[in-house]
XYZ file of C-alpha atoms in Angstrom:
119
model
C 208.408 80.575 35.191
C 210.114 77.180 34.924
C 211.533 77.424 38.452
C 208.086 77.406 40.038
C 206.915 74.522 37.865
C 209.931 72.517 39.020
C 209.172 73.475 42.646
C 205.559 72.279 42.287
C 206.731 69.095 40.559
C 209.357 68.580 43.293
C 211.969 67.982 40.597
C 215.267 67.821 42.524
C 217.470 67.248 39.483
C 216.180 70.390 37.766
C 215.993 72.548 40.908
C 219.716 72.266 41.647
C 220.482 73.854 38.261
C 218.882 77.153 39.316
C 221.177 77.701 42.315
C 224.803 78.398 43.003
C 226.155 75.686 45.324
C 226.665 78.220 48.142
C 223.226 79.837 47.849
C 221.264 80.586 50.997
C 217.496 80.253 51.216
C 215.378 81.807 53.971
C 211.832 80.844 54.948
C 211.094 83.746 57.254
C 207.643 82.580 58.429
C 209.195 79.405 59.869
C 212.494 81.031 60.952
C 214.454 78.579 58.779
C 217.635 78.979 56.743
C 218.776 76.416 54.191
C 221.742 75.760 51.953
C 220.920 74.732 48.383
C 220.864 70.961 48.976
C 218.836 71.373 52.178
C 216.266 73.573 50.425
C 215.898 71.075 47.601
C 215.441 68.243 50.085
C 212.888 70.224 52.153
C 210.962 71.118 48.986
C 211.092 67.716 47.318
C 210.245 65.729 50.458
C 207.338 68.024 51.389
C 204.214 65.837 51.511
C 201.554 66.088 48.851
C 201.009 66.607 45.134
C 201.426 70.341 44.413
C 200.422 72.824 41.747
C 201.618 76.379 41.262
C 200.848 79.540 39.309
C 203.016 82.649 39.138
C 200.757 85.685 39.487
C 203.367 88.431 39.278
C 207.043 88.892 38.372
C 209.134 92.010 38.932
C 212.789 92.423 37.951
C 215.003 95.116 39.458
C 218.710 94.813 38.632
C 219.915 91.439 39.939
C 216.748 91.022 42.046
C 213.714 89.061 40.902
C 210.444 89.136 42.835
C 207.604 86.695 42.324
C 204.166 86.266 43.830
C 203.040 82.690 43.402
C 199.970 80.724 44.404
C 200.796 77.154 45.447
C 198.102 74.593 46.249
C 197.589 70.899 46.817
C 196.152 69.161 43.765
C 193.112 68.055 45.802
C 192.504 71.753 46.733
C 192.675 70.970 50.461
C 195.270 73.708 51.052
C 196.352 76.873 49.252
C 199.135 79.367 49.922
C 200.736 82.456 48.447
C 204.499 82.914 48.429
C 206.291 86.205 47.882
C 209.859 85.427 46.890
C 212.904 87.636 46.478
C 215.612 86.093 44.282
C 219.140 87.520 44.124
C 221.170 86.388 41.133
C 224.870 86.022 40.489
C 226.073 84.748 37.099
C 222.443 83.939 36.159
C 222.042 81.604 39.168
C 220.270 82.116 42.488
C 222.658 83.146 45.261
C 219.972 84.138 47.770
C 216.250 83.444 48.068
C 214.023 85.034 50.728
C 210.487 83.647 50.868
C 207.401 84.709 52.789
C 204.470 82.271 52.826
C 200.869 82.860 53.848
C 197.805 80.635 54.040
C 194.931 81.465 51.701
C 191.521 81.661 53.317
C 188.662 83.868 54.369
C 189.052 87.064 56.352
C 189.070 86.687 60.143
C 185.695 86.758 61.841
C 186.244 90.141 63.516
C 186.558 91.819 60.090
C 183.604 89.888 58.692
C 181.561 91.068 61.695
C 182.461 94.703 60.892
C 181.360 94.183 57.263
C 184.489 95.879 55.947
C 186.400 94.824 52.859
C 185.226 92.407 50.214
C 186.637 89.271 48.536
C 189.211 89.856 45.785
C 187.688 87.063 43.653
């Protein structure tokens, strides 16, 4: 998905083409709401050199859902984002994102010896 490649590359000039000017973006984990230009600035000024891989895409009417792994190029941090895109005239009008850190299970579950690694 080109959008996620442009997010990882922090390409402001390309990112603005995906959104309607009045789009609203929500980062629920951080309790933040952005307008298009603010989202692009927050994304493109985020520190680090990033990579990304879309793991799943679902389309339902005017709603697109992606699950994407995003990581620093030096592998010092890795995250998964679940994103809900609402489209109007083939542009994003609303984006709701939920981010989580990748890592090992918490110690209390490891101690119980339940579950196993996905990979």
